[in-house]
mmCIF file of C-alpha atoms and ligand atoms in Angstrom:
data_model
loop_
_atom_site.group_PDB
_atom_site.id
_atom_site.type_symbol
_atom_site.label_atom_id
_atom_site.label_comp_id
_atom_site.label_asym_id
_atom_site.label_seq_id
_atom_site.Cartn_x
_atom_site.Cartn_y
_atom_site.Cartn_z
ATOM 1 C CA MET A 1 -24.447 -44.087 -9.511
ATOM 2 C CA LYS A 2 -24.076 -44.014 -6.149
ATOM 3 C CA ASP A 3 -26.588 -41.884 -4.110
ATOM 4 C CA LYS A 4 -25.945 -38.481 -3.379
ATOM 5 C CA ILE A 5 -24.490 -37.406 -0.392
ATOM 6 C CA TRP A 6 -25.609 -33.820 0.382
ATOM 7 C CA LEU A 7 -23.195 -30.817 1.770
ATOM 8 C CA SER A 8 -26.266 -30.350 4.444
ATOM 9 C CA SER A 9 -29.468 -31.834 4.288
ATOM 10 C CA PRO A 10 -32.232 -31.360 6.272
ATOM 11 C CA HIS A 11 -32.619 -33.753 9.235
ATOM 12 C CA MET A 12 -36.108 -33.928 11.124
ATOM 13 C CA GLY A 13 -36.385 -35.228 14.858
ATOM 14 C CA GLU A 14 -39.615 -37.086 16.162
ATOM 15 C CA SER A 15 -41.964 -34.145 16.774
ATOM 16 C CA GLU A 16 -42.336 -31.905 13.666
ATOM 17 C CA GLN A 17 -45.137 -33.976 12.166
ATOM 18 C CA ARG A 18 -47.003 -33.764 15.331
ATOM 19 C CA TYR A 19 -46.495 -30.004 15.705
ATOM 20 C CA ILE A 20 -47.995 -29.620 11.777
ATOM 21 C CA LYS A 21 -50.715 -31.691 12.617
ATOM 22 C CA GLU A 22 -51.827 -29.682 15.347
ATOM 23 C CA ALA A 23 -51.834 -26.716 13.043
ATOM 24 C CA PHE A 24 -54.009 -28.673 10.571
ATOM 25 C CA ASP A 25 -56.579 -30.001 13.331
ATOM 26 C CA SER A 26 -56.970 -26.487 14.762
ATOM 27 C CA ASN A 27 -56.950 -25.227 10.802
ATOM 28 C CA TRP A 28 -54.718 -22.627 11.847
ATOM 29 C CA ILE A 29 -53.114 -22.855 8.411
ATOM 30 C CA ALA A 30 -52.022 -19.090 8.326
ATOM 31 C CA PRO A 31 -49.358 -16.897 8.588
ATOM 32 C CA LEU A 32 -48.873 -16.260 12.703
ATOM 33 C CA GLY A 33 -50.694 -18.653 15.031
ATOM 34 C CA PRO A 34 -49.877 -20.954 18.014
ATOM 35 C CA ASN A 35 -47.006 -23.115 16.637
ATOM 36 C CA VAL A 36 -45.336 -19.439 15.661
ATOM 37 C CA THR A 37 -46.205 -17.953 19.204
ATOM 38 C CA ALA A 38 -44.470 -21.373 20.835
ATOM 39 C CA PHE A 39 -41.964 -21.133 18.763
ATOM 40 C CA GLU A 40 -40.239 -17.552 19.370
ATOM 41 C CA LYS A 41 -41.085 -18.349 22.860
ATOM 42 C CA GLU A 42 -38.605 -21.660 22.892
ATOM 43 C CA LEU A 43 -36.241 -19.922 20.566
ATOM 44 C CA SER A 44 -35.997 -16.892 23.186
ATOM 45 C CA GLN A 45 -35.470 -19.280 25.997
ATOM 46 C CA TYR A 46 -32.702 -21.382 24.062
ATOM 47 C CA LEU A 47 -30.846 -17.959 23.219
ATOM 48 C CA ASN A 48 -31.662 -16.413 26.451
ATOM 49 C CA VAL A 49 -32.636 -13.299 24.081
ATOM 50 C CA ASP A 50 -35.960 -11.346 25.238
ATOM 51 C CA ASN A 51 -37.866 -10.887 22.178
ATOM 52 C CA VAL A 52 -37.956 -12.909 18.617
ATOM 53 C CA ALA A 53 -40.118 -12.215 15.575
ATOM 54 C CA ALA A 54 -40.336 -15.457 13.451
ATOM 55 C CA LEU A 55 -40.102 -14.450 9.572
ATOM 56 C CA SER A 56 -40.477 -16.141 6.562
ATOM 57 C CA SER A 57 -36.547 -16.082 5.838
ATOM 58 C CA GLY A 58 -33.265 -15.030 7.283
ATOM 59 C CA THR A 59 -32.915 -12.501 4.315
ATOM 60 C CA ALA A 60 -36.352 -10.850 4.930
ATOM 61 C CA ALA A 61 -34.916 -10.495 8.772
ATOM 62 C CA ILE A 62 -31.733 -8.595 7.607
ATOM 63 C CA HIS A 63 -34.101 -6.401 5.540
ATOM 64 C CA LEU A 64 -36.197 -5.423 8.115
ATOM 65 C CA ALA A 65 -33.383 -4.861 10.682
ATOM 66 C CA LEU A 66 -32.434 -2.218 8.196
ATOM 67 C CA VAL A 67 -35.397 -0.839 7.474
ATOM 68 C CA ILE A 68 -35.760 -0.556 11.687
ATOM 69 C CA LEU A 69 -32.607 1.234 11.788
ATOM 70 C CA GLY A 70 -33.829 3.857 9.136
ATOM 71 C CA VAL A 71 -31.526 2.702 6.719
ATOM 72 C CA ARG A 72 -32.502 4.641 3.619
ATOM 73 C CA ILE A 73 -31.475 5.852 0.007
ATOM 74 C CA GLY A 74 -27.650 6.999 -0.021
ATOM 75 C CA ASP A 75 -26.763 5.875 3.283
ATOM 76 C CA GLU A 76 -23.692 3.402 3.644
ATOM 77 C CA VAL A 77 -24.019 -0.080 5.480
ATOM 78 C CA ILE A 78 -20.806 -1.607 6.562
ATOM 79 C CA SER A 79 -20.443 -5.587 5.889
ATOM 80 C CA SER A 80 -18.505 -8.549 6.468
ATOM 81 C CA SER A 81 -17.555 -9.396 2.341
ATOM 82 C CA PHE A 82 -16.698 -13.128 2.763
ATOM 83 C CA THR A 83 -20.521 -14.200 3.493
ATOM 84 C CA PHE A 84 -23.164 -15.307 1.462
ATOM 85 C CA SER A 85 -25.241 -12.727 -1.020
ATOM 86 C CA ALA A 86 -28.289 -12.790 1.330
ATOM 87 C CA THR A 87 -26.274 -10.565 3.858
ATOM 88 C CA VAL A 88 -25.653 -7.901 1.484
ATOM 89 C CA ASN A 89 -28.681 -7.484 -0.832
ATOM 90 C CA PRO A 90 -31.095 -6.254 1.695
ATOM 91 C CA ILE A 91 -28.672 -3.210 2.160
ATOM 92 C CA VAL A 92 -29.599 -2.707 -1.724
ATOM 93 C CA TYR A 93 -32.819 -3.191 -1.266
ATOM 94 C CA GLN A 94 -32.937 -0.117 0.871
ATOM 95 C CA GLY A 95 -30.944 1.946 -1.853
ATOM 96 C CA ALA A 96 -28.355 2.151 0.561
ATOM 97 C CA THR A 97 -24.394 1.287 -0.689
ATOM 98 C CA PRO A 98 -22.648 -1.753 1.088
ATOM 99 C CA VAL A 99 -19.219 -1.153 2.470
ATOM 100 C CA LEU A 100 -17.439 -4.433 2.449
ATOM 101 C CA ILE A 101 -14.362 -5.503 5.110
ATOM 102 C CA ASP A 102 -12.251 -7.997 4.872
ATOM 103 C CA SER A 103 -11.767 -11.118 7.320
ATOM 104 C CA GLU A 104 -9.166 -11.812 9.980
ATOM 105 C CA GLU A 105 -7.184 -14.745 9.940
ATOM 106 C CA ASP A 106 -8.337 -16.314 13.098
ATOM 107 C CA SER A 107 -11.985 -16.762 12.686
ATOM 108 C CA TRP A 108 -12.240 -15.828 9.082
ATOM 109 C CA ASN A 109 -14.857 -13.329 9.938
ATOM 110 C CA MET A 110 -14.639 -9.488 9.996
ATOM 111 C CA SER A 111 -11.327 -8.087 10.904
ATOM 112 C CA PRO A 112 -11.626 -5.566 13.708
ATOM 113 C CA GLU A 113 -8.800 -3.491 12.636
ATOM 114 C CA LEU A 114 -10.230 -2.794 8.955
ATOM 115 C CA LEU A 115 -13.375 -2.223 10.643
ATOM 116 C CA GLU A 116 -12.031 0.740 12.415
ATOM 117 C CA GLU A 117 -9.825 2.054 9.592
ATOM 118 C CA ALA A 118 -13.142 1.848 7.489
ATOM 119 C CA ILE A 119 -15.070 3.924 9.828
ATOM 120 C CA ILE A 120 -12.620 6.479 10.133
ATOM 121 C CA ASP A 121 -12.497 6.592 6.507
ATOM 122 C CA ARG A 122 -16.146 6.865 5.613
ATOM 123 C CA VAL A 123 -16.891 9.592 8.711
ATOM 124 C CA SER A 124 -13.885 11.568 6.929
ATOM 125 C CA LYS A 125 -15.641 11.317 3.426
ATOM 126 C CA GLY A 126 -18.694 12.522 5.249
ATOM 127 C CA LYS A 127 -20.509 9.137 5.003
ATOM 128 C CA LYS A 128 -21.160 7.787 8.534
ATOM 129 C CA PRO A 129 -22.247 4.323 7.912
ATOM 130 C CA LYS A 130 -25.747 3.885 9.149
ATOM 131 C CA ALA A 131 -25.196 -0.003 10.718
ATOM 132 C CA ILE A 132 -22.526 -2.708 10.646
ATOM 133 C CA ILE A 133 -23.457 -6.187 9.468
ATOM 134 C CA ILE A 134 -21.380 -8.674 11.401
ATOM 135 C CA VAL A 135 -21.362 -12.304 10.105
ATOM 136 C CA HIS A 136 -20.463 -15.558 12.174
ATOM 137 C CA LEU A 137 -19.313 -17.803 9.135
ATOM 138 C CA TYR A 138 -20.315 -21.284 8.916
ATOM 139 C CA GLY A 139 -20.801 -21.210 12.789
ATOM 140 C CA MET A 140 -17.771 -19.530 14.007
ATOM 141 C CA PRO A 141 -18.217 -16.471 16.120
ATOM 142 C CA ALA A 142 -16.911 -13.644 15.086
ATOM 143 C CA LYS A 143 -14.499 -11.414 17.256
ATOM 144 C CA ILE A 144 -17.530 -9.931 18.130
ATOM 145 C CA ASP A 145 -16.609 -7.985 21.768
ATOM 146 C CA LYS A 146 -13.933 -6.018 19.646
ATOM 147 C CA LEU A 147 -16.144 -5.654 16.820
ATOM 148 C CA LEU A 148 -18.536 -4.415 19.127
ATOM 149 C CA ASP A 149 -16.355 -1.914 21.465
ATOM 150 C CA ILE A 150 -15.269 -0.193 18.022
ATOM 151 C CA ALA A 151 -19.060 -0.169 16.892
ATOM 152 C CA ASN A 152 -19.868 1.320 19.933
ATOM 153 C CA LYS A 153 -17.018 4.060 19.918
ATOM 154 C CA PHE A 154 -18.416 5.563 16.679
ATOM 155 C CA LYS A 155 -22.133 4.872 18.037
ATOM 156 C CA ILE A 156 -23.148 2.564 14.802
ATOM 157 C CA PRO A 157 -25.656 -0.023 15.793
ATOM 158 C CA VAL A 158 -25.056 -3.946 14.879
ATOM 159 C CA ILE A 159 -26.559 -6.172 13.168
ATOM 160 C CA GLU A 160 -25.525 -9.984 13.684
ATOM 161 C CA ASP A 161 -25.939 -12.295 11.193
ATOM 162 C CA ALA A 162 -25.944 -15.707 12.692
ATOM 163 C CA ALA A 163 -28.220 -17.533 9.906
ATOM 164 C CA GLU A 164 -25.380 -20.381 10.069
ATOM 165 C CA ALA A 165 -24.941 -19.961 13.717
ATOM 166 C CA LEU A 166 -27.644 -20.906 15.640
ATOM 167 C CA GLY A 167 -26.470 -22.664 18.949
ATOM 168 C CA SER A 168 -22.913 -20.911 18.914
ATOM 169 C CA LYS A 169 -21.653 -18.877 21.241
ATOM 170 C CA TYR A 170 -18.846 -16.358 22.285
ATOM 171 C CA LYS A 171 -17.910 -16.389 26.024
ATOM 172 C CA GLY A 172 -21.112 -18.659 26.819
ATOM 173 C CA LYS A 173 -23.401 -16.014 25.021
ATOM 174 C CA ALA A 174 -25.279 -17.237 22.023
ATOM 175 C CA CYS A 175 -23.952 -15.565 18.972
ATOM 176 C CA GLY A 176 -26.898 -13.021 17.285
ATOM 177 C CA SER A 177 -27.604 -11.568 20.988
ATOM 178 C CA PHE A 178 -25.035 -9.277 21.261
ATOM 179 C CA GLY A 179 -25.719 -6.515 18.510
ATOM 180 C CA ALA A 180 -28.894 -4.252 18.390
ATOM 181 C CA MET A 181 -30.338 -7.171 16.345
ATOM 182 C CA GLY A 182 -29.200 -10.465 15.181
ATOM 183 C CA ILE A 183 -30.842 -12.581 12.658
ATOM 184 C CA LEU A 184 -31.018 -16.407 12.346
ATOM 185 C CA SER A 185 -32.038 -18.576 8.914
ATOM 186 C CA PHE A 186 -33.983 -22.107 9.010
ATOM 187 C CA ASN A 187 -33.394 -22.656 5.302
ATOM 188 C CA GLY A 188 -33.313 -26.525 4.123
ATOM 189 C CA ASN A 189 -29.776 -26.679 4.563
ATOM 190 C CA LYS A 190 -29.190 -24.652 7.900
ATOM 191 C CA ILE A 191 -28.253 -26.394 10.915
ATOM 192 C CA ILE A 192 -31.951 -26.526 11.938
ATOM 193 C CA THR A 193 -34.632 -25.828 9.297
ATOM 194 C CA THR A 194 -38.486 -25.149 8.894
ATOM 195 C CA SER A 195 -37.921 -25.679 5.084
ATOM 196 C CA GLY A 196 -37.407 -22.180 4.734
ATOM 197 C CA GLY A 197 -37.843 -19.420 7.274
ATOM 198 C CA GLY A 198 -35.756 -16.800 9.703
ATOM 199 C CA ALA A 199 -35.884 -15.099 12.662
ATOM 200 C CA LEU A 200 -35.063 -11.696 14.052
ATOM 201 C CA ILE A 201 -33.973 -11.568 17.639
ATOM 202 C CA SER A 202 -33.052 -8.888 19.931
ATOM 203 C CA ASN A 203 -33.125 -7.587 23.546
ATOM 204 C CA ASN A 204 -35.072 -4.352 22.534
ATOM 205 C CA ALA A 205 -38.991 -4.947 22.437
ATOM 206 C CA GLY A 206 -39.169 -2.155 20.763
ATOM 207 C CA TYR A 207 -37.432 -3.669 17.546
ATOM 208 C CA ILE A 208 -39.269 -6.932 17.887
ATOM 209 C CA LYS A 209 -42.821 -4.797 18.485
ATOM 210 C CA LYS A 210 -41.587 -3.056 15.123
ATOM 211 C CA THR A 211 -41.003 -5.913 13.218
ATOM 212 C CA LYS A 212 -44.084 -8.038 13.915
ATOM 213 C CA PHE A 213 -46.073 -4.697 12.688
ATOM 214 C CA LEU A 214 -44.063 -4.196 9.351
ATOM 215 C CA SER A 215 -43.856 -7.937 8.473
ATOM 216 C CA THR A 216 -47.638 -8.508 8.668
ATOM 217 C CA GLN A 217 -48.040 -5.553 6.133
ATOM 218 C CA ALA A 218 -47.782 -2.507 8.617
ATOM 219 C CA ARG A 219 -51.508 -2.106 9.375
ATOM 220 C CA ASP A 220 -52.663 0.978 11.621
ATOM 221 C CA ASN A 221 -54.568 0.099 14.518
ATOM 222 C CA ALA A 222 -57.716 1.075 13.023
ATOM 223 C CA PRO A 223 -60.890 -1.332 11.982
ATOM 224 C CA HIS A 224 -60.627 -0.420 8.214
ATOM 225 C CA TYR A 225 -57.252 -1.268 6.045
ATOM 226 C CA GLN A 226 -55.206 2.037 7.017
ATOM 227 C CA HIS A 227 -51.406 2.206 6.302
ATOM 228 C CA SER A 228 -49.069 5.382 7.380
ATOM 229 C CA GLN A 229 -45.745 3.102 6.523
ATOM 230 C CA ILE A 230 -45.058 0.812 4.106
ATOM 231 C CA GLY A 231 -45.056 -2.802 4.878
ATOM 232 C CA TYR A 232 -44.079 -6.416 4.227
ATOM 233 C CA ASN A 233 -45.292 -9.710 3.941
ATOM 234 C CA TYR A 234 -42.752 -11.507 5.969
ATOM 235 C CA ARG A 235 -44.249 -13.581 8.754
ATOM 236 C CA MET A 236 -43.623 -17.134 9.483
ATOM 237 C CA SER A 237 -46.214 -19.724 8.677
ATOM 238 C CA ASN A 238 -47.857 -21.251 11.432
ATOM 239 C CA VAL A 239 -47.668 -24.843 9.744
ATOM 240 C CA LEU A 240 -43.820 -24.207 9.334
ATOM 241 C CA ALA A 241 -43.351 -22.901 12.705
ATOM 242 C CA GLY A 242 -44.399 -26.522 13.781
ATOM 243 C CA ILE A 243 -41.255 -27.944 11.895
ATOM 244 C CA GLY A 244 -39.346 -25.165 14.051
ATOM 245 C CA ARG A 245 -40.690 -26.089 17.114
ATOM 246 C CA GLY A 246 -39.849 -30.066 16.427
ATOM 247 C CA GLN A 247 -36.445 -29.246 15.448
ATOM 248 C CA LEU A 248 -35.654 -27.314 18.427
ATOM 249 C CA GLU A 249 -36.302 -30.201 20.560
ATOM 250 C CA VAL A 250 -33.103 -31.625 18.678
ATOM 251 C CA ILE A 251 -30.744 -29.026 18.428
ATOM 252 C CA GLU A 252 -28.094 -29.774 20.931
ATOM 253 C CA GLU A 253 -28.067 -33.219 19.376
ATOM 254 C CA ARG A 254 -27.561 -31.580 15.865
ATOM 255 C CA ILE A 255 -24.835 -29.615 17.332
ATOM 256 C CA LYS A 256 -23.422 -32.352 19.087
ATOM 257 C CA ARG A 257 -23.170 -34.175 15.945
ATOM 258 C CA ARG A 258 -21.590 -31.610 13.650
ATOM 259 C CA ARG A 259 -18.867 -31.185 16.088
ATOM 260 C CA GLU A 260 -18.237 -34.895 16.131
ATOM 261 C CA ILE A 261 -18.162 -34.832 12.256
ATOM 262 C CA ASN A 262 -15.577 -31.649 12.180
ATOM 263 C CA GLN A 263 -13.582 -33.894 14.832
ATOM 264 C CA TRP A 264 -13.570 -37.158 12.495
ATOM 265 C CA TYR A 265 -12.327 -34.672 9.834
ATOM 266 C CA ARG A 266 -9.291 -33.596 11.707
ATOM 267 C CA GLU A 267 -8.719 -36.941 12.315
ATOM 268 C CA ILE A 268 -8.133 -37.998 8.809
ATOM 269 C CA LEU A 269 -6.548 -34.580 7.785
ATOM 270 C CA GLY A 270 -5.179 -33.092 10.613
ATOM 271 C CA ASN A 271 -1.850 -34.341 10.510
ATOM 272 C CA ILE A 272 -1.323 -33.343 6.782
ATOM 273 C CA PRO A 273 1.096 -30.262 6.324
ATOM 274 C CA GLY A 274 -0.784 -27.529 4.529
ATOM 275 C CA ILE A 275 -4.216 -28.370 5.771
ATOM 276 C CA SER A 276 -5.779 -26.210 7.625
ATOM 277 C CA PHE A 277 -9.219 -25.988 9.477
ATOM 278 C CA GLN A 278 -11.310 -23.084 10.396
ATOM 279 C CA THR A 279 -10.766 -23.272 14.057
ATOM 280 C CA GLU A 280 -11.962 -21.877 17.283
ATOM 281 C CA PRO A 281 -9.178 -19.527 18.186
ATOM 282 C CA THR A 282 -9.721 -19.950 21.965
ATOM 283 C CA ASN A 283 -12.001 -21.816 24.177
ATOM 284 C CA GLN A 284 -13.795 -18.559 24.538
ATOM 285 C CA PHE A 285 -15.549 -19.501 21.109
ATOM 286 C CA PHE A 286 -17.942 -22.138 20.446
ATOM 287 C CA SER A 287 -18.991 -22.923 16.987
ATOM 288 C CA ASN A 288 -21.739 -25.461 15.849
ATOM 289 C CA TYR A 289 -19.304 -26.258 13.427
ATOM 290 C CA TRP A 290 -22.260 -25.803 10.527
ATOM 291 C CA LEU A 291 -20.199 -26.588 7.913
ATOM 292 C CA THR A 292 -16.557 -28.318 7.966
ATOM 293 C CA THR A 293 -14.170 -26.193 6.303
ATOM 294 C CA ILE A 294 -10.594 -26.408 5.296
ATOM 295 C CA THR A 295 -7.861 -24.662 3.212
ATOM 296 C CA ILE A 296 -5.392 -26.462 1.143
ATOM 297 C CA ASP A 297 -1.831 -24.462 1.073
ATOM 298 C CA PRO A 298 -0.929 -25.192 -2.942
ATOM 299 C CA ASN A 299 2.760 -25.003 -1.972
ATOM 300 C CA LEU A 300 2.765 -27.825 0.392
ATOM 301 C CA VAL A 301 -0.262 -30.355 -0.980
ATOM 302 C CA LYS A 302 -0.314 -31.335 -4.332
ATOM 303 C CA THR A 303 -4.073 -31.564 -4.658
ATOM 304 C CA ASP A 304 -5.764 -28.554 -5.018
ATOM 305 C CA CYS A 305 -9.300 -27.516 -3.814
ATOM 306 C CA GLU A 306 -10.679 -27.575 -7.487
ATOM 307 C CA THR A 307 -9.292 -31.244 -7.824
ATOM 308 C CA LEU A 308 -10.896 -32.306 -4.466
ATOM 309 C CA TYR A 309 -14.000 -30.534 -5.440
ATOM 310 C CA LEU A 310 -14.190 -32.787 -8.687
ATOM 311 C CA ALA A 311 -13.133 -35.842 -7.216
ATOM 312 C CA PHE A 312 -15.860 -35.653 -4.668
ATOM 313 C CA LYS A 313 -18.375 -34.621 -7.765
ATOM 314 C CA ASN A 314 -17.241 -37.857 -9.201
ATOM 315 C CA GLU A 315 -18.443 -39.824 -6.302
ATOM 316 C CA ASN A 316 -21.647 -37.957 -6.064
ATOM 317 C CA ILE A 317 -20.747 -36.334 -3.081
ATOM 318 C CA GLU A 318 -21.447 -32.672 -2.924
ATOM 319 C CA ALA A 319 -18.705 -30.360 -1.513
ATOM 320 C CA ARG A 320 -18.613 -26.650 -2.159
ATOM 321 C CA PRO A 321 -16.079 -23.818 -2.819
ATOM 322 C CA LEU A 322 -16.267 -21.218 0.567
ATOM 323 C CA TRP A 323 -18.370 -18.616 -0.398
ATOM 324 C CA LYS A 324 -17.260 -16.006 -3.273
ATOM 325 C CA PRO A 325 -16.457 -12.795 -1.195
ATOM 326 C CA MET A 326 -18.951 -10.213 -2.106
ATOM 327 C CA HIS A 327 -16.365 -7.316 -3.256
ATOM 328 C CA LEU A 328 -15.406 -10.049 -6.316
ATOM 329 C CA GLN A 329 -19.126 -10.193 -7.590
ATOM 330 C CA PRO A 330 -20.203 -8.556 -10.763
ATOM 331 C CA ILE A 331 -22.877 -7.043 -8.774
ATOM 332 C CA PHE A 332 -20.714 -5.363 -6.138
ATOM 333 C CA LYS A 333 -17.811 -4.531 -8.227
ATOM 334 C CA ASN A 334 -17.670 -0.823 -7.892
ATOM 335 C CA THR A 335 -18.657 -1.325 -4.251
ATOM 336 C CA PRO A 336 -15.780 0.519 -1.034
ATOM 337 C CA TYR A 337 -14.121 -2.327 -0.040
ATOM 338 C CA TYR A 338 -11.340 -2.539 2.751
ATOM 339 C CA LYS A 339 -8.945 -5.254 2.274
ATOM 340 C CA ASN A 340 -6.035 -7.251 3.498
ATOM 341 C CA GLY A 341 -6.393 -10.095 1.320
ATOM 342 C CA ILE A 342 -7.203 -12.694 3.610
ATOM 343 C CA CYS A 343 -10.578 -13.419 2.611
ATOM 344 C CA GLU A 344 -9.379 -13.921 -1.406
ATOM 345 C CA ASN A 345 -7.022 -15.869 0.069
ATOM 346 C CA LEU A 346 -9.464 -18.356 1.886
ATOM 347 C CA PHE A 347 -11.769 -18.269 -1.240
ATOM 348 C CA ASN A 348 -9.020 -19.614 -3.500
ATOM 349 C CA ASN A 349 -8.054 -22.093 -1.607
ATOM 350 C CA GLY A 350 -10.595 -23.194 0.754
ATOM 351 C CA LEU A 351 -13.464 -26.019 0.659
ATOM 352 C CA CYS A 352 -17.097 -26.931 2.674
ATOM 353 C CA LEU A 353 -16.852 -30.559 3.142
ATOM 354 C CA PRO A 354 -20.177 -32.803 3.735
ATOM 355 C CA SER A 355 -21.185 -31.799 7.109
ATOM 356 C CA GLY A 356 -25.212 -33.021 7.537
ATOM 357 C CA SER A 357 -25.913 -34.428 11.137
ATOM 358 C CA ASN A 358 -27.550 -37.355 9.409
ATOM 359 C CA MET A 359 -24.576 -38.776 7.420
ATOM 360 C CA THR A 360 -24.088 -42.298 7.730
ATOM 361 C CA ILE A 361 -21.773 -44.852 8.475
ATOM 362 C CA ASP A 362 -21.414 -45.647 4.773
ATOM 363 C CA GLU A 363 -21.351 -42.074 3.617
ATOM 364 C CA MET A 364 -18.556 -41.475 5.814
ATOM 365 C CA SER A 365 -16.699 -44.159 4.560
ATOM 366 C CA ARG A 366 -17.104 -43.023 0.991
ATOM 367 C CA ILE A 367 -16.048 -39.277 2.089
ATOM 368 C CA LYS A 368 -12.760 -40.891 3.871
ATOM 369 C CA ASN A 369 -11.991 -43.054 0.812
ATOM 370 C CA VAL A 370 -12.038 -39.689 -1.504
ATOM 371 C CA LEU A 371 -9.847 -37.945 0.970
ATOM 372 C CA GLU A 372 -7.433 -40.667 1.678
ATOM 373 C CA TRP A 373 -6.769 -41.049 -2.091
ATOM 374 C CA GLU A 374 -6.753 -37.374 -2.946
ATOM 375 C CA LEU A 375 -4.942 -36.212 -0.143
ATOM 376 C CA LEU A 376 -2.704 -39.139 1.637
ATOM 377 C CA ASP A 377 -1.761 -41.941 -1.169
ATOM 378 C CA ARG A 378 -1.323 -39.605 -4.034
ATOM 379 C CA ARG A 379 0.927 -37.299 -2.045
HETATM 380 C C1 PLP B 401 -28.522 -18.407 4.768
HETATM 381 C C2 PLP B 401 -27.848 -17.426 4.839
HETATM 382 C C3 PLP B 401 -28.451 -16.030 4.815
HETATM 383 C C4 PLP B 401 -29.953 -16.091 4.528
HETATM 384 O O1 PLP B 401 -30.899 -17.141 5.124
HETATM 385 P P1 PLP B 401 -32.227 -17.297 3.989
HETATM 386 O O2 PLP B 401 -33.502 -17.806 5.376
HETATM 387 O O3 PLP B 401 -31.987 -18.173 2.896
HETATM 388 O O4 PLP B 401 -33.028 -16.058 3.718
HETATM 389 C C5 PLP B 401 -28.283 -14.793 5.222
HETATM 390 N N1 PLP B 401 -26.512 -14.683 5.472
HETATM 391 C C6 PLP B 401 -25.863 -16.071 5.840
HETATM 392 C C7 PLP B 401 -24.519 -15.851 6.016
HETATM 393 C C8 PLP B 401 -26.729 -17.190 5.342
HETATM 394 O O5 PLP B 401 -25.790 -18.327 5.215
#
């Protein structure tokens, strides 16, 4: 069996182990510590946001954002349907109901038209949504200015799920820095990783102060342990923040490489009628191209996504279907959903291609062979 080619595997730089060693040498083996403080500062500089709280996961960051916005039992929270379940689950942790919105054609992200339609409809039912979670999927920025205009018109706060979009930009501004709060993930398969981790970012200092308080068990300012609010254990470990500091030193190289890989796929597949890529709609969008994703039009191409997926699998290469939309998930089957059919169509005809920044020339040629055999030779 040939070695496995992963969809997106961790890619360490040179300094991670040095920062971890510092944590060991100073015995800061704890949640919090100098690496956490420095990682937060370095992230805030990189993203040009005022405040960052490093947390144990992206999911924890979404959960705290909802807690801070006062989302509670019986509330409704709007979210993109086309996303990973971690976006939507924290809404349910709060006892609230998700309201799911379909995608738009250009970016594959939340449709501004449907967002407005949904808000008007929910308000008319006496259920004004408490928050909106907008996802920048696979690294592609959503049409954030249009979406924010609508959210602002109805005075509903926006949480940006930039878990997949660290380093992506819209009009030169970092994804995650537009809304009331943004979240990042440093899970093992993301563009940079701390093995597991996340962050909440905001230009509102009060939100991040609250995040740091809630994520360390919400201890009141007293020497005895006193609590007047429910707290969480969601802070990032000082050891893992060391990995994050090393990773942040190489992020620009990682983005550059992911974008080169995206370009490489376009050179192989770009001229085949019926194959489309998730693509920056205009030069105002800058995607980190965390994953290169394609759709295959079954009317124009003989091979479908499932066949291609299996052909990769046969060669021990990991490809992955696009995210199964949340409105199609058994757990969310009774959830309100505003649709145009786009994300279902993407799910039925799309595939994520191996996109790791550490793929070797050899691995790329194995991938190319499968693509050529399945999509070119057999046409
Ligand atoms: C990875 C991911 C998350 C969750 O991040 P974790 O750090 O794994 O908890 C949330 N939303 C999206 C879109 C993701 O891809």
